[in-house]
Short mmCIF file of C-alpha atoms and ligand atoms in Angstrom, two decimals:
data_model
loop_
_atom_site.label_atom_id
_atom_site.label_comp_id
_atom_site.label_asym_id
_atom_site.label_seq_id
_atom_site.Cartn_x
_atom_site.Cartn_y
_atom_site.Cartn_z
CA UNK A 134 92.85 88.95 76.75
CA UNK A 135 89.92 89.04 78.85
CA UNK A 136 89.81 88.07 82.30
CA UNK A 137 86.54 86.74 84.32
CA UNK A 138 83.28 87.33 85.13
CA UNK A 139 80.65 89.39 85.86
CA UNK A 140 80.39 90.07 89.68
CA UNK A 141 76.58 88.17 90.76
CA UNK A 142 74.57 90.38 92.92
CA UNK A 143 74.41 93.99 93.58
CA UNK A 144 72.71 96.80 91.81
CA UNK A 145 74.49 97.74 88.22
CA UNK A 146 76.31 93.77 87.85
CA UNK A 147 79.83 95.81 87.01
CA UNK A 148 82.68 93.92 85.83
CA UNK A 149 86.41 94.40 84.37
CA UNK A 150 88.57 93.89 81.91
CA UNK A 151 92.22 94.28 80.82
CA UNK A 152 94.48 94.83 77.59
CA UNK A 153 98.12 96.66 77.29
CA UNK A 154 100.38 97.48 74.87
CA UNK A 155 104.48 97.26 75.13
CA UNK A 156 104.93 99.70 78.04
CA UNK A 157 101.30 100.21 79.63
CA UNK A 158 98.67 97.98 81.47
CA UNK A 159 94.91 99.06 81.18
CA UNK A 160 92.47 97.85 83.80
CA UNK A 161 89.26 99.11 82.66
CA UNK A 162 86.02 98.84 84.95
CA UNK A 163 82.54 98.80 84.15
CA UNK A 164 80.17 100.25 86.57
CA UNK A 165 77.31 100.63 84.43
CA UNK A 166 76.43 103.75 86.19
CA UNK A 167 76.71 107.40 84.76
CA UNK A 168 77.08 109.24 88.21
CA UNK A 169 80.82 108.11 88.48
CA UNK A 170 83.45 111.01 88.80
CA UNK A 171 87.30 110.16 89.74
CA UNK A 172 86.12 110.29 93.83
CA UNK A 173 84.12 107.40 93.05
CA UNK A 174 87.59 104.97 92.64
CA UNK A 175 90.50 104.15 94.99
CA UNK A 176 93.47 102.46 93.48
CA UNK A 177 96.52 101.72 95.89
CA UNK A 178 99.62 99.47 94.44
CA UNK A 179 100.90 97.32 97.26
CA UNK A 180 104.36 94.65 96.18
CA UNK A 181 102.63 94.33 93.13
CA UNK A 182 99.31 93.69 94.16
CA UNK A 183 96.69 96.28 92.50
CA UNK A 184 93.55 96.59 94.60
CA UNK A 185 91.18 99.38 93.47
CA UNK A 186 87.70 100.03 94.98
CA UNK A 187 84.70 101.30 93.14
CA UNK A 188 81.88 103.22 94.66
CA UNK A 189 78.53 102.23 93.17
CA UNK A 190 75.62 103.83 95.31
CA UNK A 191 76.11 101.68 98.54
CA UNK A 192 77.49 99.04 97.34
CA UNK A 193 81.58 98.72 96.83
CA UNK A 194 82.90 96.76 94.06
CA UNK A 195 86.61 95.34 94.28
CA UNK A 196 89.37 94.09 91.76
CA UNK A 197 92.31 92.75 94.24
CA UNK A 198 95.07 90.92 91.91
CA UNK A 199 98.61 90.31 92.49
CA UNK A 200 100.04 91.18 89.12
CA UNK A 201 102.01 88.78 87.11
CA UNK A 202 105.13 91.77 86.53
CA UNK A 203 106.28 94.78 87.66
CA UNK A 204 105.06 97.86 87.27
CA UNK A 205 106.32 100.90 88.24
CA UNK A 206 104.47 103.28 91.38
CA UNK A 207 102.80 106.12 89.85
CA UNK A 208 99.98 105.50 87.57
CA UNK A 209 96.97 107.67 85.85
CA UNK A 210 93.32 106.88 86.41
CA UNK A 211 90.79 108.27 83.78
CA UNK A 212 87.22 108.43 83.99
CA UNK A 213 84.63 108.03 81.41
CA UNK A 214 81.43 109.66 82.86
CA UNK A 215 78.89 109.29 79.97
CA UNK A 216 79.40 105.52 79.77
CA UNK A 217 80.27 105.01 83.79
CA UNK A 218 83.85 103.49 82.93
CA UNK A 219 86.93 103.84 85.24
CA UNK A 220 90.54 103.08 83.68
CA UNK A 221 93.68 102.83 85.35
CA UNK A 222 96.79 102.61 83.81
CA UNK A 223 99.91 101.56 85.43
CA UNK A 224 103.09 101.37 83.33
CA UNK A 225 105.33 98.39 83.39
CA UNK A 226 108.52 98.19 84.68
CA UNK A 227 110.08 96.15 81.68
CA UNK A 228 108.01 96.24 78.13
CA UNK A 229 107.16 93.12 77.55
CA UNK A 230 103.99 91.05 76.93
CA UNK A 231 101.96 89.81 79.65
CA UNK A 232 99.87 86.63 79.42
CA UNK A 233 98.34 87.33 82.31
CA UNK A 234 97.14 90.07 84.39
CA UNK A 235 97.46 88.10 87.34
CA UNK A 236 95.98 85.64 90.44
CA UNK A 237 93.06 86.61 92.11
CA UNK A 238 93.71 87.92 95.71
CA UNK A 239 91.36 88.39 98.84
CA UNK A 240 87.81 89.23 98.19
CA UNK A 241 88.38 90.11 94.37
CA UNK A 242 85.71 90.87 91.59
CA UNK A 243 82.96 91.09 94.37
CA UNK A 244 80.37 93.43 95.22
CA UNK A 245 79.39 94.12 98.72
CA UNK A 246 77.55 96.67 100.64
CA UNK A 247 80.18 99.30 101.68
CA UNK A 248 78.86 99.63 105.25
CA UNK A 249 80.30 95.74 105.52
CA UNK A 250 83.58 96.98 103.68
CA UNK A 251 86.09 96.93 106.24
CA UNK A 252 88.52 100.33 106.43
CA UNK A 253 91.58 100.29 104.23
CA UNK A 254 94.79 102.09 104.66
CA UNK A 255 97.81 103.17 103.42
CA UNK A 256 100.31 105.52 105.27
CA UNK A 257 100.85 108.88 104.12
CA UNK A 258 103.33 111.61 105.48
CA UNK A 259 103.47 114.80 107.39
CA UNK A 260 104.54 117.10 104.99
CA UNK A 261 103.94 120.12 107.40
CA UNK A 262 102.07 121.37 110.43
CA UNK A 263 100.81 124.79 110.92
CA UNK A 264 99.23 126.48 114.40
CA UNK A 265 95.84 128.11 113.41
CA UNK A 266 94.74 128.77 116.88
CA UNK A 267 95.86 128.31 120.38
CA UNK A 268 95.47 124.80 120.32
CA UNK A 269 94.37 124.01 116.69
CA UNK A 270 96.96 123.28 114.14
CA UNK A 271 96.14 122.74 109.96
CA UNK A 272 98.38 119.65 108.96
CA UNK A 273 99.05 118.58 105.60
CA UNK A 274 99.64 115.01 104.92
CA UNK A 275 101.00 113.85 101.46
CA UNK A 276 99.28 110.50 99.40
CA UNK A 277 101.71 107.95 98.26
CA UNK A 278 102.88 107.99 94.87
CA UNK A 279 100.79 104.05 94.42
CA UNK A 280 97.34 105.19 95.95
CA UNK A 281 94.34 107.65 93.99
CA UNK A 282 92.03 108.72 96.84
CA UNK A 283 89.81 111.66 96.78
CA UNK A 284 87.88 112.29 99.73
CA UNK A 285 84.68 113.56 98.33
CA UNK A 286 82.95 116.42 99.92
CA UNK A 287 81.73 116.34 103.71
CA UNK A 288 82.95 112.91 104.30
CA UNK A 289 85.82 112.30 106.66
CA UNK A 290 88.67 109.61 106.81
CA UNK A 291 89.93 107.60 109.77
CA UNK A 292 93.65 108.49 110.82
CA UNK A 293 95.39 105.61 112.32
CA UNK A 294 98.79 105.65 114.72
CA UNK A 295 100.42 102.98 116.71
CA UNK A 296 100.82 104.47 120.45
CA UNK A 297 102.82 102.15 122.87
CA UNK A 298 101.81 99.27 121.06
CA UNK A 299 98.65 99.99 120.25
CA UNK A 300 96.58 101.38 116.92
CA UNK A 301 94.81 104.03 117.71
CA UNK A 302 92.04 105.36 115.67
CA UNK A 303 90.01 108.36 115.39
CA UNK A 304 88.25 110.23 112.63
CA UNK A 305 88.84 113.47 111.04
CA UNK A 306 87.72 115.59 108.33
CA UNK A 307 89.72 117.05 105.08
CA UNK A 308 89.15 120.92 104.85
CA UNK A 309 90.81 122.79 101.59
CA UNK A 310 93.70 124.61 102.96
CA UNK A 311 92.04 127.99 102.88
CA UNK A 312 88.55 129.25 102.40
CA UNK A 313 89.84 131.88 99.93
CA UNK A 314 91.38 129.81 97.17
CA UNK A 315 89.53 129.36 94.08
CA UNK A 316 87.99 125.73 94.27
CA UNK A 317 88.07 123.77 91.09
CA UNK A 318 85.64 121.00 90.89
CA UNK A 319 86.53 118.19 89.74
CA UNK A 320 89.93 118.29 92.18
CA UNK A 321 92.91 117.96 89.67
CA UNK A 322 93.88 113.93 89.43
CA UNK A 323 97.44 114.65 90.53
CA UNK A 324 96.29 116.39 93.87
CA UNK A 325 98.24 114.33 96.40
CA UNK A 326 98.03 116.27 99.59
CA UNK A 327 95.12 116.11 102.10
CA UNK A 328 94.45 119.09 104.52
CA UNK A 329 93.12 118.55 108.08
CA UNK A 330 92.22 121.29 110.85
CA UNK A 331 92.70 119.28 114.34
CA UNK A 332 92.62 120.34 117.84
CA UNK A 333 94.86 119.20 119.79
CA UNK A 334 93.89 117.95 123.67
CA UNK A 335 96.34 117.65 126.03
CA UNK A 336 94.63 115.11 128.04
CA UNK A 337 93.98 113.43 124.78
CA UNK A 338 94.44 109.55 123.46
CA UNK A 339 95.24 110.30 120.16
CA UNK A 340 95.82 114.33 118.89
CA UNK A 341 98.92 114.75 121.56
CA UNK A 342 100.61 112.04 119.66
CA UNK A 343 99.83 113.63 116.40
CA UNK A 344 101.10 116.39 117.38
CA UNK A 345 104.81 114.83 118.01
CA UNK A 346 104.85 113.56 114.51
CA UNK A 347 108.03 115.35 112.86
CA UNK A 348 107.71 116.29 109.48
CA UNK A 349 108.67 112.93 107.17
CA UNK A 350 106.70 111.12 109.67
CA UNK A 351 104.02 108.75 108.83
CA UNK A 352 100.41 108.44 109.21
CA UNK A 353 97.80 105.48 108.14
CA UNK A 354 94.81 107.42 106.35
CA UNK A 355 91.71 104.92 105.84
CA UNK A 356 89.06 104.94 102.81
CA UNK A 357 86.19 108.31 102.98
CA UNK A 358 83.48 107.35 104.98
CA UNK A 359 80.43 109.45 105.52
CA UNK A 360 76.82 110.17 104.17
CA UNK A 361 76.61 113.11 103.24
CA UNK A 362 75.86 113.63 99.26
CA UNK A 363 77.08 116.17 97.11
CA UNK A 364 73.53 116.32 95.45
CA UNK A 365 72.25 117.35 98.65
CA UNK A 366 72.72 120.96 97.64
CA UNK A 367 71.76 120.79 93.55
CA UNK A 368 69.61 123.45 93.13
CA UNK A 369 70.12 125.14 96.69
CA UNK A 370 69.26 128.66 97.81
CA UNK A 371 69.74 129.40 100.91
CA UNK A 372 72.42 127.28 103.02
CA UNK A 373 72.77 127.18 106.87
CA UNK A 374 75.63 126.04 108.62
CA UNK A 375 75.99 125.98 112.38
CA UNK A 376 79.00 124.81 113.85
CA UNK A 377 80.39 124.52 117.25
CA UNK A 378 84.16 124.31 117.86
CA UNK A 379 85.79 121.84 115.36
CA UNK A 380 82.71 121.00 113.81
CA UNK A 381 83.46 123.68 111.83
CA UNK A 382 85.79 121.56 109.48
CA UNK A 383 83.14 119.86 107.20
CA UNK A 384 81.38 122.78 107.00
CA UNK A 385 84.93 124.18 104.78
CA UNK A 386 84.35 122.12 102.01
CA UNK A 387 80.69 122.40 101.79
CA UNK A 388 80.70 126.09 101.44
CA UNK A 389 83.44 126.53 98.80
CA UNK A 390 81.78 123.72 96.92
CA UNK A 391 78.03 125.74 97.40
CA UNK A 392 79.66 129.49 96.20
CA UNK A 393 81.63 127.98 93.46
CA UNK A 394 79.32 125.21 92.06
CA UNK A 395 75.78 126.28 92.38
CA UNK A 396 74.07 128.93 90.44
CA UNK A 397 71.29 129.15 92.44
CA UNK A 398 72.40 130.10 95.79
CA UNK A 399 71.50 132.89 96.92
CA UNK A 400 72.43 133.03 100.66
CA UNK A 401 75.01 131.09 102.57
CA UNK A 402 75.17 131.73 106.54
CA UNK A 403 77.72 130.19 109.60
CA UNK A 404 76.74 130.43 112.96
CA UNK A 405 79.78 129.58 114.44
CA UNK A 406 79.94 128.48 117.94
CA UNK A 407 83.33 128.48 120.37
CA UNK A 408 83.94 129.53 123.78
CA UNK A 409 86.18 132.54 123.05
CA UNK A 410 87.15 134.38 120.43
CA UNK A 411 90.91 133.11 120.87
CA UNK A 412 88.84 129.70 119.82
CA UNK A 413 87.61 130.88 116.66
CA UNK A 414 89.05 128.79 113.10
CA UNK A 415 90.13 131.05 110.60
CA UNK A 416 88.27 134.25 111.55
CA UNK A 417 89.76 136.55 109.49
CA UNK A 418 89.43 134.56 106.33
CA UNK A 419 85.72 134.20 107.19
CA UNK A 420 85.46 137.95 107.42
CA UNK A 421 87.41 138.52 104.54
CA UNK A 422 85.26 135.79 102.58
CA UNK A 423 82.04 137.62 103.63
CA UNK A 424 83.69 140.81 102.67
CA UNK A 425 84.38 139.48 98.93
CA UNK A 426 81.47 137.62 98.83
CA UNK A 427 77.72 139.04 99.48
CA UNK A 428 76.06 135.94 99.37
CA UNK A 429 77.65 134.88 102.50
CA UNK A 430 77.63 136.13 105.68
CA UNK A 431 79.34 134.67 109.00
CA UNK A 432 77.57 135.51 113.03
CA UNK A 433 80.41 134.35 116.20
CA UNK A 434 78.56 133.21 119.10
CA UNK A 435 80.75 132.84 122.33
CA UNK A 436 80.12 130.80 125.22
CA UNK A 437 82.59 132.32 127.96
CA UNK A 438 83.52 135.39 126.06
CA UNK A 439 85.71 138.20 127.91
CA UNK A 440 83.54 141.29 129.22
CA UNK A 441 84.80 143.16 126.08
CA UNK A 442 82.79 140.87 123.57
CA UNK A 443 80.36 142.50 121.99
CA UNK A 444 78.54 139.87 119.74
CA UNK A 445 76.27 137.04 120.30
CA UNK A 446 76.53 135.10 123.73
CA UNK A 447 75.67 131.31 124.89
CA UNK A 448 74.60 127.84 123.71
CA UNK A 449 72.70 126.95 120.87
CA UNK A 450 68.97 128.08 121.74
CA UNK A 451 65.77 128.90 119.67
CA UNK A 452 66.07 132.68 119.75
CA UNK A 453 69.21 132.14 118.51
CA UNK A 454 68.41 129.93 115.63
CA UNK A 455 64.42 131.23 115.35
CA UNK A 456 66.38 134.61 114.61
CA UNK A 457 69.06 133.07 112.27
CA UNK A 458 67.54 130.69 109.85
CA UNK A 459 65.12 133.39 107.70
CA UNK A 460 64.59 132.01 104.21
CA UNK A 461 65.12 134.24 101.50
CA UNK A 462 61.96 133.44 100.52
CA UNK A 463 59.00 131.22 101.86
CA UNK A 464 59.47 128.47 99.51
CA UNK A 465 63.47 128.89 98.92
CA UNK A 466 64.91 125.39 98.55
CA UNK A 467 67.08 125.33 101.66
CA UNK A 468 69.57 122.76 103.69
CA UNK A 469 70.60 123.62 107.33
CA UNK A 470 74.14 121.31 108.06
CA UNK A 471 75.03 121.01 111.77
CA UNK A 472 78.66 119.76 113.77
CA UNK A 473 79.75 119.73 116.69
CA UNK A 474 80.08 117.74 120.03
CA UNK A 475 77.63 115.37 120.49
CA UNK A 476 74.96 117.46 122.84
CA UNK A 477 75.24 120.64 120.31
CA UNK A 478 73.80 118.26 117.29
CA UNK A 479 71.40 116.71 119.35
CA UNK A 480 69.97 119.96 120.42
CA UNK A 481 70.27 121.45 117.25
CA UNK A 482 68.30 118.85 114.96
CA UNK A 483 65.70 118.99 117.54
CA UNK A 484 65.39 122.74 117.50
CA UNK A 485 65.44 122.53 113.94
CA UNK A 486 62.49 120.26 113.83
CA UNK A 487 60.89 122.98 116.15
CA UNK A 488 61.19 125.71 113.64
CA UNK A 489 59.47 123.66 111.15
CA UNK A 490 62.77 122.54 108.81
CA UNK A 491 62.02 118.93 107.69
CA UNK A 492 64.72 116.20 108.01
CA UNK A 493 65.06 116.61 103.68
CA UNK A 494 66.37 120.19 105.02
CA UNK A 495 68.47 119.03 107.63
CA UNK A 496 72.00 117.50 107.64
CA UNK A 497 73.94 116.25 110.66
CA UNK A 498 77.75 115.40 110.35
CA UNK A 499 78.32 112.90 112.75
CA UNK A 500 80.51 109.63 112.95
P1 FAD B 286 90.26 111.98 123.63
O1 FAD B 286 91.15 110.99 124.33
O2 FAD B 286 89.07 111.46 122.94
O3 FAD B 286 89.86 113.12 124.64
C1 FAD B 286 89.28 114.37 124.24
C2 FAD B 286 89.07 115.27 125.42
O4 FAD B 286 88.10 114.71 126.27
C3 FAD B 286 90.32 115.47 126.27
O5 FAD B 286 90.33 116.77 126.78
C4 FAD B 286 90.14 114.43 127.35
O6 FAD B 286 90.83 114.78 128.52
C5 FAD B 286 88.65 114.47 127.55
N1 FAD B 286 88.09 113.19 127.96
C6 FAD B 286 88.36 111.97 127.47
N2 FAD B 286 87.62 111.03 128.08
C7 FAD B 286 86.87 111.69 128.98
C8 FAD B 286 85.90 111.29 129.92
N3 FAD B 286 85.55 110.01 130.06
N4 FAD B 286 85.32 112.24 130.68
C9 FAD B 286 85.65 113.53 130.55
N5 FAD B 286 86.56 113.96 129.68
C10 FAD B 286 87.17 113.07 128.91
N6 FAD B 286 88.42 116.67 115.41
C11 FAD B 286 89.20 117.62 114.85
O7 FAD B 286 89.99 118.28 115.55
N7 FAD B 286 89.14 117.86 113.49
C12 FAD B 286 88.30 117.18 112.68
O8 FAD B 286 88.29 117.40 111.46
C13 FAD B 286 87.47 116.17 113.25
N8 FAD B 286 86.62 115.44 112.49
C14 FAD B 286 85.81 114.51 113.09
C15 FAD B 286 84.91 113.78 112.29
C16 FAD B 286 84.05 112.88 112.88
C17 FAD B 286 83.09 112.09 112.01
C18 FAD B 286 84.07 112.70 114.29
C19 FAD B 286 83.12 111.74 114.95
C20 FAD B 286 84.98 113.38 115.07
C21 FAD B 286 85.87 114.29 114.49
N9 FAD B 286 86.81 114.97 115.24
C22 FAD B 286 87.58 115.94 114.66
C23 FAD B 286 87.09 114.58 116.65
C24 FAD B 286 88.23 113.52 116.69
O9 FAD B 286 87.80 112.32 116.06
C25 FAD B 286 88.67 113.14 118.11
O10 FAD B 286 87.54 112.81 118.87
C26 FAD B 286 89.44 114.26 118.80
O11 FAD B 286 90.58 114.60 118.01
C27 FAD B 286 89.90 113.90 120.21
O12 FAD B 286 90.76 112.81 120.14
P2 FAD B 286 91.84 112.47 121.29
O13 FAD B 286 92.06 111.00 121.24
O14 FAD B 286 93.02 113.35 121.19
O15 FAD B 286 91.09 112.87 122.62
P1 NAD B 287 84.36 123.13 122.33
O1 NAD B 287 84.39 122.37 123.61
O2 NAD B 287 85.41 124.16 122.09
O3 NAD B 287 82.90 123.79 122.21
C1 NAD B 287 82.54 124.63 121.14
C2 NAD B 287 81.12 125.09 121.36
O4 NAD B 287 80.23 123.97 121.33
C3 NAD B 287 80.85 125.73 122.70
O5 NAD B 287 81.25 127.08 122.72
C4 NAD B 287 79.35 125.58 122.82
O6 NAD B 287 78.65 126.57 122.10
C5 NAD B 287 79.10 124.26 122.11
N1 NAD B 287 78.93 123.20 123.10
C6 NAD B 287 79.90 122.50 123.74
N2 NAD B 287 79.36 121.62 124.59
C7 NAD B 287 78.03 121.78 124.51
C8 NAD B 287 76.92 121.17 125.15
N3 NAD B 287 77.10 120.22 126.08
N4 NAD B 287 75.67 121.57 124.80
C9 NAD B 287 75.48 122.53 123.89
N5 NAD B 287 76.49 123.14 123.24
C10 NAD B 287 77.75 122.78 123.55
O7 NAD B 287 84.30 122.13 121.10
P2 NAD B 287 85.49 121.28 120.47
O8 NAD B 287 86.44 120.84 121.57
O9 NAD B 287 86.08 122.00 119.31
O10 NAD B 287 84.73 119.98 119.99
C11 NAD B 287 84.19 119.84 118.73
C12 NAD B 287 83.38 118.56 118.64
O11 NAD B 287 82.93 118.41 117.30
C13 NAD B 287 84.10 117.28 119.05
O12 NAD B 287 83.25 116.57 119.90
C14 NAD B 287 84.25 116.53 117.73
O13 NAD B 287 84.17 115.14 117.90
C15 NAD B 287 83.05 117.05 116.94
N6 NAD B 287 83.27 116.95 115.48
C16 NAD B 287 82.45 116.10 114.81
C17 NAD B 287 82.59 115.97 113.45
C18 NAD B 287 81.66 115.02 112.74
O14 NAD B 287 80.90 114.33 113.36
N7 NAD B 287 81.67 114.93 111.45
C19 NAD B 287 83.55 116.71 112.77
C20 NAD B 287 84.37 117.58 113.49
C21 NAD B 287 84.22 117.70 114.87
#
């Protein structure tokens, strides 16, 4: 049986459609697009209500139905690239024949520009909690069974806690859980668990509370946000990231991604920025990774570093960066990605645009 229409206005017109079979429900969606990979969809089952969000360029396309029957929780999503389609296949919870898929809930079968989609979320829990520095800790944080989300490189997600009464909310970005793990690309369907490096402030609204949650606990975790774009690095060869403090963390997913997925890179560098070297995320991986790996190469610079440091010193300046940034060639194809507080980027794109990189070359992670 087919259900509605075409969706009016928007780029690529998608639509949907349904059919099953005794024990399985297929909701298959059109995008019309062929750039469509498995972080392009979010499905989450709610009481029986299946609302699944589509990603097509900026616009977001939703199906929100409260299904006729039961299904049960877990369910597969497959993606057709060549021809752009998305299925999702829950299973029912008694096999029998539907006549209907459902009723049409809130803001179904329309197409909207996703910076006027409102953030989404469902609750996830701690499944553990791990110190990585002084005061930064690497939590993990476990999907439910009823949601598909894949946060797609160097975008971050909104974490969401109720504190005396109160939702609190405050981005963060998912980092794999270590820089030395092969990375497969695309992420494996089934991977439920989201990794987050997060420093926790004492003085803080938010992170102290975080850092009470027990293990079991729950957190809300909104849609990806973001704009960076994986195609931002096709064809790359020589990378620069500078990062200051915990703007180090979208810089983790970024530089797997580059070593593992494009053949043309030949150099990736960090400048990596933190007050001491007690501060420093993951240094001994990062050593180790630019022992194992020639093409990349990692330079600590310390802002109040003890009298024994012997490496690079201060804030973000243009002998630092003048000295940094050589091309491996004139013309190389390059992309220089900054993070950090607020006064670091600032700085940093403008001393970029001193040295001549164009804003093509230049990406800034920022809220
Ligand atoms: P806040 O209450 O915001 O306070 C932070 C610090 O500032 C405390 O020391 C506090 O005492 C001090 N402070 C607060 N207000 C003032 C004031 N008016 N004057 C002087 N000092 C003040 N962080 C991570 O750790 N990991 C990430 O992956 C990450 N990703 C991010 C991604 C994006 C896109 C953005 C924008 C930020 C990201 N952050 C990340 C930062 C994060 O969102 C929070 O800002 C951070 O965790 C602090 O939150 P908080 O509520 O605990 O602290
Ligand atoms: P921090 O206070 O430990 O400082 C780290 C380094 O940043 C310092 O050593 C210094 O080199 C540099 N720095 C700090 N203040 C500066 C200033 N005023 N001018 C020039 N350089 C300065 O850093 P932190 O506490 O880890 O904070 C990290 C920041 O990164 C937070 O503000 C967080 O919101 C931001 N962040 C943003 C994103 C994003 O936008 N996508 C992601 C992660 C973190």
């Amino acid at each position: 049986q087919v259900t509605d229409t075409l969706a009016k206005e928007g780029p690529s017109s998608p639509s949907y459609d349904w059919f099953q079979t005794d024990s399985l429900v297929t909701v298959v969606i059109y995008t019309k697009q062929k750039d469509i990979s498995l972080d392009s969809v979010i499905v989450d089952l709610r009481d029986d209500s299946l609302r699944v969000e589509t990603f097509i360029k900026d616009y977001s396309y939703l199906i929100h139905i409260g299904l006729s029957r039961e299904i049960q929780e877990d369910f597969s999503v497959r993606v057709v690239e060549n021809v752009g389609k998305i299925e999702i296949v829950p299973k029912k919870k008694e096999n029998a024949s539907w006549k209907c898929l459902g009723h049409p809930l809130e803001n179904h079968n329309s197409l909207i520009p996703k910076k006027d989609t409102g953030l989404y979320y469902r609750k996830c829990q701690l499944i553990s909690k791990e110190d990585v520095t002084h005061d930064t800790k690497l939590f993990c944080l476990m999907l439910p069974p009823s949601t598909h989300l894949q946060v797609p490189i160097g975008q971050h997600v909104y974490l969401k806690l109720t504190i005396a009464g109160t939702e609190i909310v405050k981005p963060y970005t998912p980092v794999s859980d270590s820089l030395l793990l092969e990375f497969k690309e695309p992420v494996l369907p089934n991977n439920k668990y989201i990794y987050f490096l997060i420093k926790i402030y004492p003085a803080g609204l938010f992170t102290p509370e975080l850092d009470h949650l027990q293990i079991g606990d729950y957190v809300s975790v909104s849609n990806p946000e973001g704009n960076f774009k994986i195609t931002q690095l096709e064809e790359l060869e020589d990378l620069f990231l500078l990062a200051a403090g915990t703007g180090f963390t979208p810089m983790v997913k970024v530089l797997n991604y580059a070593l593992t997925n494009i053949p043309s890179l030949r150099k990736v560098k960090l400048m990596f920025f933190n007050k001491t070297e007690d501060d420093i995320i993951w240094r001994s991986q990062l050593e180790k990774l630019a022992f194992k790996d020639e093409r990349f190469d990692v330079e600590f610079v310390l802002s109040a570093p003890t009298s024994e440091w012997k490496g690079k010193q201060g804030h973000i300046s243009p002998g630092l960066l003048s000295e940094f940034l050589k091309r491996s060639s004139d013309r190389s194809r390059v992309l220089v990605c900054i993070c950090g507080p607020v006064p670091f980027t600032e700085q940093g794109v403008k001393l970029l645009h001193d040295l001549n990189f164009s804003k093509d070359e230049i990406h800034s992670f920022t809220a």
